[in-house]
Short mmCIF file of C-alpha atoms in Angstrom, two decimals:
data_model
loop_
_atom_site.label_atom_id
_atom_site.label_comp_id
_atom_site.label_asym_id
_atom_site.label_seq_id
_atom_site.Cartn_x
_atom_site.Cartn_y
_atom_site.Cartn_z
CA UNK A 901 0.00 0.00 0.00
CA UNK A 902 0.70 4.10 -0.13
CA UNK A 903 0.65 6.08 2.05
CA UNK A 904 0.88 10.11 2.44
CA UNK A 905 0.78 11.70 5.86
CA UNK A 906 0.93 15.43 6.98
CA UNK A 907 0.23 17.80 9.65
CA UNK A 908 0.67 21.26 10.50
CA UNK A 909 0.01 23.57 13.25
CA UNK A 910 -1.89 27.17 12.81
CA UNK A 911 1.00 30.06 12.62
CA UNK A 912 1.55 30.55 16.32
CA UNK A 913 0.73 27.92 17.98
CA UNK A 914 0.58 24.47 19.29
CA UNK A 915 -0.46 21.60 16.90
CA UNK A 916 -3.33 20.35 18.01
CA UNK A 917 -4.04 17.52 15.32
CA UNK A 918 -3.06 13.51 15.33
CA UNK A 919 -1.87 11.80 12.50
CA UNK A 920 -1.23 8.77 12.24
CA UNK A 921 -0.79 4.92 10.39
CA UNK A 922 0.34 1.31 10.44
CA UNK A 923 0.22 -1.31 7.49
CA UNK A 924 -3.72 -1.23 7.83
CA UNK A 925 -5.10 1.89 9.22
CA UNK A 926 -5.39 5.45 9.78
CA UNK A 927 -6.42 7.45 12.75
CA UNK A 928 -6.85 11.29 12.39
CA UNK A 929 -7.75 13.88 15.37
CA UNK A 930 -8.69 17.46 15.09
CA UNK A 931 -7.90 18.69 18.49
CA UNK A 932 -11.06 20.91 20.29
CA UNK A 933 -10.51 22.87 23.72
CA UNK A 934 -11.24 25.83 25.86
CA UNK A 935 -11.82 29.43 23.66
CA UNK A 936 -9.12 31.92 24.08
CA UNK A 937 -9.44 33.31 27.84
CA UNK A 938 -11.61 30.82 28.60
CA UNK A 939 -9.86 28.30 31.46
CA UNK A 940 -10.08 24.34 31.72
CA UNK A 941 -10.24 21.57 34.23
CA UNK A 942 -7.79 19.65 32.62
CA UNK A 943 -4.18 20.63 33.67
CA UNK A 944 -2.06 18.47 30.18
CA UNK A 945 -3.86 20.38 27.33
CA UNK A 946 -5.36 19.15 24.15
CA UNK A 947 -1.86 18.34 22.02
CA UNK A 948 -1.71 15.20 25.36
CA UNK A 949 -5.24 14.44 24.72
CA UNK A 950 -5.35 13.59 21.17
CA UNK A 951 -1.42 12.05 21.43
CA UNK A 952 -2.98 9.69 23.89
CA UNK A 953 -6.29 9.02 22.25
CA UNK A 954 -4.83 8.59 18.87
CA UNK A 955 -1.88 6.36 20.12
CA UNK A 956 -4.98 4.26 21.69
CA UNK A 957 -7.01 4.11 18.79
CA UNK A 958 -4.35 3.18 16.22
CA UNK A 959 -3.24 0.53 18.98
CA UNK A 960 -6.78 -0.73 19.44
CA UNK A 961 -7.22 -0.81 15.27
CA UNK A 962 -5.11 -3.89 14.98
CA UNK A 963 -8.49 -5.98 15.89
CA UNK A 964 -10.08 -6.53 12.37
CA UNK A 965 -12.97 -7.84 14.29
CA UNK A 966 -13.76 -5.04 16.65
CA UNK A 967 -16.65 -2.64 15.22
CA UNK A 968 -14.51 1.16 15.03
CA UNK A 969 -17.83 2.33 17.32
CA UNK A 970 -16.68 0.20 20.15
CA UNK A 971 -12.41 1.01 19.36
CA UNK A 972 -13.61 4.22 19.90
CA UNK A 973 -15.98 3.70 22.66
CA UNK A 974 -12.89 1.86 24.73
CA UNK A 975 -10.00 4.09 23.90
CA UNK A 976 -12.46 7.44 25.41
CA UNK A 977 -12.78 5.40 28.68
CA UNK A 978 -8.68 4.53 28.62
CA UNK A 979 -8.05 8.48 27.87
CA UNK A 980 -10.34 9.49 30.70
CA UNK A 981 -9.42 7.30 33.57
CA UNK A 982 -5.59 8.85 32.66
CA UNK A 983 -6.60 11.89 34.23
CA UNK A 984 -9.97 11.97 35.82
CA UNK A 985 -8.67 11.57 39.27
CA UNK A 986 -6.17 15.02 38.77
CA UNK A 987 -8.45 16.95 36.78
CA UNK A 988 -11.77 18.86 36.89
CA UNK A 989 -13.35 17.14 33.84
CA UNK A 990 -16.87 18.17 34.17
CA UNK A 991 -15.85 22.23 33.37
CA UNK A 992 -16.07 23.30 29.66
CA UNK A 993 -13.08 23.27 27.74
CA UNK A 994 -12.19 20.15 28.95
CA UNK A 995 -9.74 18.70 25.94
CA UNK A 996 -11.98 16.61 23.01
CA UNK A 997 -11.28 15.69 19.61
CA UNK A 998 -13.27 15.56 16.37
CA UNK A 999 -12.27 11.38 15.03
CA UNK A 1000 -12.01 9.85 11.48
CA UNK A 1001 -10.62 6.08 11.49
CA UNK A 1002 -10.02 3.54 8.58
CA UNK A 1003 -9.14 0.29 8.68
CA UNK A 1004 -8.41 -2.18 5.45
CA UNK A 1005 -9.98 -5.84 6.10
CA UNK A 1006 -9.29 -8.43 4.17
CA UNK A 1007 -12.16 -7.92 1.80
CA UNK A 1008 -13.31 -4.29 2.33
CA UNK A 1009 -12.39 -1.01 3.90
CA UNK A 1010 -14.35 0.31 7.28
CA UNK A 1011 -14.42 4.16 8.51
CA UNK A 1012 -15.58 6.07 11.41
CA UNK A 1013 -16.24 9.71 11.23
CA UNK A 1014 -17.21 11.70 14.66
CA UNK A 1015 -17.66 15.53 14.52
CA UNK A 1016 -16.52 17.46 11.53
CA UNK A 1017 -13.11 15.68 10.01
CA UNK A 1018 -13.75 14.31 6.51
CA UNK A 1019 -13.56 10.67 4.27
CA UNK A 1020 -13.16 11.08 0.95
CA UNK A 1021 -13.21 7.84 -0.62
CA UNK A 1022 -12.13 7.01 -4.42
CA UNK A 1023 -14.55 4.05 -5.58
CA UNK A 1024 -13.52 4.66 -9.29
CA UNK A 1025 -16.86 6.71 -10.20
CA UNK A 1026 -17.14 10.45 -11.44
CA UNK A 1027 -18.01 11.60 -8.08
CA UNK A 1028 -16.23 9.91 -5.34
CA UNK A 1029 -17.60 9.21 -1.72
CA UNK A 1030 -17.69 11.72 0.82
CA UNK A 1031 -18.75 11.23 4.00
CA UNK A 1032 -19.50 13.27 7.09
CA UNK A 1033 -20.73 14.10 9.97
CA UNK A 1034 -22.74 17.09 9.92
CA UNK A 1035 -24.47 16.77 12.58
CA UNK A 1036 -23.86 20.14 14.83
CA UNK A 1037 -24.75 18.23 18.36
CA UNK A 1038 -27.44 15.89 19.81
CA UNK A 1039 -30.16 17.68 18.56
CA UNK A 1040 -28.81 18.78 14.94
CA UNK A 1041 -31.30 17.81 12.50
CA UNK A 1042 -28.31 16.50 9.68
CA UNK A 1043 -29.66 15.05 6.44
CA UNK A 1044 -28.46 11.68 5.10
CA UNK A 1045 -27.35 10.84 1.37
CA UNK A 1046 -27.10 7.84 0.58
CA UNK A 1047 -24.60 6.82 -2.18
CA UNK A 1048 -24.14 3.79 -3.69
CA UNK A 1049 -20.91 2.29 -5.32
CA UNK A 1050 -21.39 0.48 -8.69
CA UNK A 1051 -22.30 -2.71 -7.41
CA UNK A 1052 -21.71 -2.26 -4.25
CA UNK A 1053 -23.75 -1.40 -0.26
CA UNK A 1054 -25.42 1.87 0.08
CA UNK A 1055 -23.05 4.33 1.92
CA UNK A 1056 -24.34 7.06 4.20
CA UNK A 1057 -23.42 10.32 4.28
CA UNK A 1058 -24.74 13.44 7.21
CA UNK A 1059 -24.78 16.63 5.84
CA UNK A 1060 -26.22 19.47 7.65
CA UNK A 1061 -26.66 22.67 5.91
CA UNK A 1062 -24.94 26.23 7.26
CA UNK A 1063 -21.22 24.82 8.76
CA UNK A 1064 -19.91 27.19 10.42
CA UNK A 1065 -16.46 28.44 9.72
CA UNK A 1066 -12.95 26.50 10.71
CA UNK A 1067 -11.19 27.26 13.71
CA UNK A 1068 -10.86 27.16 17.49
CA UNK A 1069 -14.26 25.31 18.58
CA UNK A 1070 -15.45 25.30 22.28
CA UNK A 1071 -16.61 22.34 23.83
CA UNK A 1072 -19.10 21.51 27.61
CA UNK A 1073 -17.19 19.12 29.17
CA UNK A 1074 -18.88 15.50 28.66
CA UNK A 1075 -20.00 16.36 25.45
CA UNK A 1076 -21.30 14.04 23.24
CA UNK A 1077 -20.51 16.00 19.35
CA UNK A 1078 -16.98 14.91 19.91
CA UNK A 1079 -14.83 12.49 21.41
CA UNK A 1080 -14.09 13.50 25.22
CA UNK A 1081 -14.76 12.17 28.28
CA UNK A 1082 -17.98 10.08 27.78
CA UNK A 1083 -17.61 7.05 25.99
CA UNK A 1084 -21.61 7.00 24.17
CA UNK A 1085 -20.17 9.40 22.05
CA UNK A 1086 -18.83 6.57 19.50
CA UNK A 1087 -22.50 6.09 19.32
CA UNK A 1088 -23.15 9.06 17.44
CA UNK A 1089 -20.45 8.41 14.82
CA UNK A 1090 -21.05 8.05 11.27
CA UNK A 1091 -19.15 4.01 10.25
CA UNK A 1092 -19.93 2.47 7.15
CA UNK A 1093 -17.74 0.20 4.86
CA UNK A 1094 -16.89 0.07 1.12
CA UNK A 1095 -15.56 -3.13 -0.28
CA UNK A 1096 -12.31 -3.48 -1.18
CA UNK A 1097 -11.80 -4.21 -4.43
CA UNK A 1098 -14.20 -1.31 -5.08
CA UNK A 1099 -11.37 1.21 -3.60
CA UNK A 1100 -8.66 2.78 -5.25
CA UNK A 1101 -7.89 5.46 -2.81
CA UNK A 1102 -9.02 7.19 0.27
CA UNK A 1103 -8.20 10.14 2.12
CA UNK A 1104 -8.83 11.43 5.49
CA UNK A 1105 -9.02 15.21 6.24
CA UNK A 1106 -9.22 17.49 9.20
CA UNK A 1107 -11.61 20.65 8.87
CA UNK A 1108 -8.05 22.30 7.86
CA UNK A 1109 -7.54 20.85 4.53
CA UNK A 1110 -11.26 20.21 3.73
CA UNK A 1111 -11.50 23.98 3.71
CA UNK A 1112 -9.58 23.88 0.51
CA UNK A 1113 -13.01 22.15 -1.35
CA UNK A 1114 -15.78 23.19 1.13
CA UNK A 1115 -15.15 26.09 2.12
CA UNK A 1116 -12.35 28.35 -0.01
CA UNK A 1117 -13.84 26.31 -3.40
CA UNK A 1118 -10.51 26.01 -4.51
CA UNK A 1119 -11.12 22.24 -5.57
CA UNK A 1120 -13.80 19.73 -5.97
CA UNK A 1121 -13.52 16.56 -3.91
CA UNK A 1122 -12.44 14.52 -7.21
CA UNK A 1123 -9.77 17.14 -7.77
CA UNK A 1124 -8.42 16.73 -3.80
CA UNK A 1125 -7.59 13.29 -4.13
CA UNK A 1126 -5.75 13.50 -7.97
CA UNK A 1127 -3.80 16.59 -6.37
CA UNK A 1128 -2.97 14.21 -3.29
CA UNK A 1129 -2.38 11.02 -5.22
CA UNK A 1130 0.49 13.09 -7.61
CA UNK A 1131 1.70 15.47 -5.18
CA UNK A 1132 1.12 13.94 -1.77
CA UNK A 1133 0.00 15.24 1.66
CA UNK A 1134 2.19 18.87 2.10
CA UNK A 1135 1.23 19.90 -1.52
CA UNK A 1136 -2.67 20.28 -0.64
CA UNK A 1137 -1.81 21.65 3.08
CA UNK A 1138 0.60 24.30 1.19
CA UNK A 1139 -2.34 25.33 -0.97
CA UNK A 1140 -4.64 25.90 1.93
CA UNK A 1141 -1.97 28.14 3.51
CA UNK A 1142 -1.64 30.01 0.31
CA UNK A 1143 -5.44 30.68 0.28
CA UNK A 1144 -5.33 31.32 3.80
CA UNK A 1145 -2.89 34.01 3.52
CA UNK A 1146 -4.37 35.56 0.34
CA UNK A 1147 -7.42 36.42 2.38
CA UNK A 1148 -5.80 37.79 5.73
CA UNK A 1149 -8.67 38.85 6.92
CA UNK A 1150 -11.60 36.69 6.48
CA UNK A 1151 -13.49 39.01 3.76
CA UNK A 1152 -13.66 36.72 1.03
CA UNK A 1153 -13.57 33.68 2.94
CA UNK A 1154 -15.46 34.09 6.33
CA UNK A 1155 -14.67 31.79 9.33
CA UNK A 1156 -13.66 31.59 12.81
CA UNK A 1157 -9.82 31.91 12.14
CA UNK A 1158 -7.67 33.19 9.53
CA UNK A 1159 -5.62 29.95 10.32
CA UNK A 1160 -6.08 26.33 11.28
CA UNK A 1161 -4.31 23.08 11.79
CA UNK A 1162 -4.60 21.59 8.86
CA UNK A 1163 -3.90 17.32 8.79
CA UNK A 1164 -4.46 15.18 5.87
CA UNK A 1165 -3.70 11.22 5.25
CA UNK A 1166 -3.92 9.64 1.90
CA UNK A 1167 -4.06 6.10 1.15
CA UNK A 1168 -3.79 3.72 -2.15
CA UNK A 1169 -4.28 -0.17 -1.75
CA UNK A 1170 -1.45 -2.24 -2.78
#
């Protein structure tokens, strides 16, 4: 197999993404943690939290038997009991992550998606698959797509219309939109699977680089992952720093921050 990994922090500060993969699977994290001036209960910060989580997960991944919900499920409860006996974990802020996984089976290709990180997966038709979770929190009202692959399962996909823009998000502590400190929140992931002989590539995608198709309109999904298969992972997070900086201010392109980290895996079969 191929594969293309990269990750970079926002100008300034702290990388607060995971990236990471073995011979059969991927785990991404897009950090989330207290607003600026806003404090936390948590005394190691969100760079430990998704370190730990995502060295969990891509442990944990070596099961091909193990649905991704419960991976998931398990590896929250590990993170936790690290640290809820020397920090405050009930006050907002508390460190969380937004989760894509993949794993490669023997005979297809299985993916997680919690909160707003991206799968973009290359079945070989015009448009390829994209799925997402869109759905804002317990009570967002997220449509579902379904797409199906020539010949293949029905693959769902939540959209919810009017994301808001990329950047720093705030979390309550326990919440369930992301992975934190209660384990049900595997529950409300998006998993699905694609056969494998039906895949020819897949990438994973923090809000960062997705930006570059969903929100700056710079590409369309099917141009993301020819630009990633030819030029690998730094060439598409170089291009959203390039649009980032050519709108400094947010006028053309409106969201939270001017900058964020911006992660990206890409992955071929053998």
């Amino acid at each position: 197999m191929h594969v293309s990994l990269a990750t970079s922090a926002a100008p300034g500060r702290d990388n607060e993404d995971f990236v990471a993969a073995t011979a059969d699977a991927i785990v991404l994290l897009d950090g989330t943690g207290p607003a600026p001036g806003q404090g936390s209960g948590c005394s190691h910060g969100v760079p430990w939290y998704v370190r730990s989580l995502g060295s969990v997960l891509l442990s944990e991944l070596s099961q091909p038997s193990c649905p991704l919900p419960q991976i998931l499920s398990r590896a929250i409860k590990h993170v936790t009991s690290l640290h809820d006996f020397t920090c405050d974990l009930s006050r907002p802020g508390t460190p969380g992550a937004s989760v894509v996984m993949m794993r490669r089976t023997r005979d297809a290709v299985d993916f997680l998606v919690l909160a707003d990180a991206v799968v973009v997966v290359d079945v070989g038709a015009p448009e390829p698959l994209v799925i997402r979770d869109g759905r804002p929190g317990p009570d967002g009202n997220g449509v579902t797509r379904l797409y199906r692959p020539e010949g293949g399962p029905p693959v769902a996909e939540h959209a919810a219309a009017g994301r808001g823009g990329a950047g720093t998000r705030t979390l309550v502590g326990r919440d369930r939109r992301v992975a934190c400190t209660d384990p049900l929140a595997a529950e409300r992931a998006v998993t699905g699977s694609v056969p494998l002989e039906q895949v020819t590539a897949v990438a994973l995608l923090s809000d960062g680089v997705s930006r570059l198709v969903d929100r700056f309109g710079f590409a369309s999904w099917r141009q993301l992952l020819a630009l990633l298969g030819r030029h690998g992972a730094w060439e598409a997070i170089r291009q959203v720093r390039a649009a980032e900086q050519a709108d400094p201010t947010g006028e053309r392109w409106p969201r939270d921050a001017v900058h964020d980290d911006a992660s990206v895996a890409y992955w071929e079969p053998e």
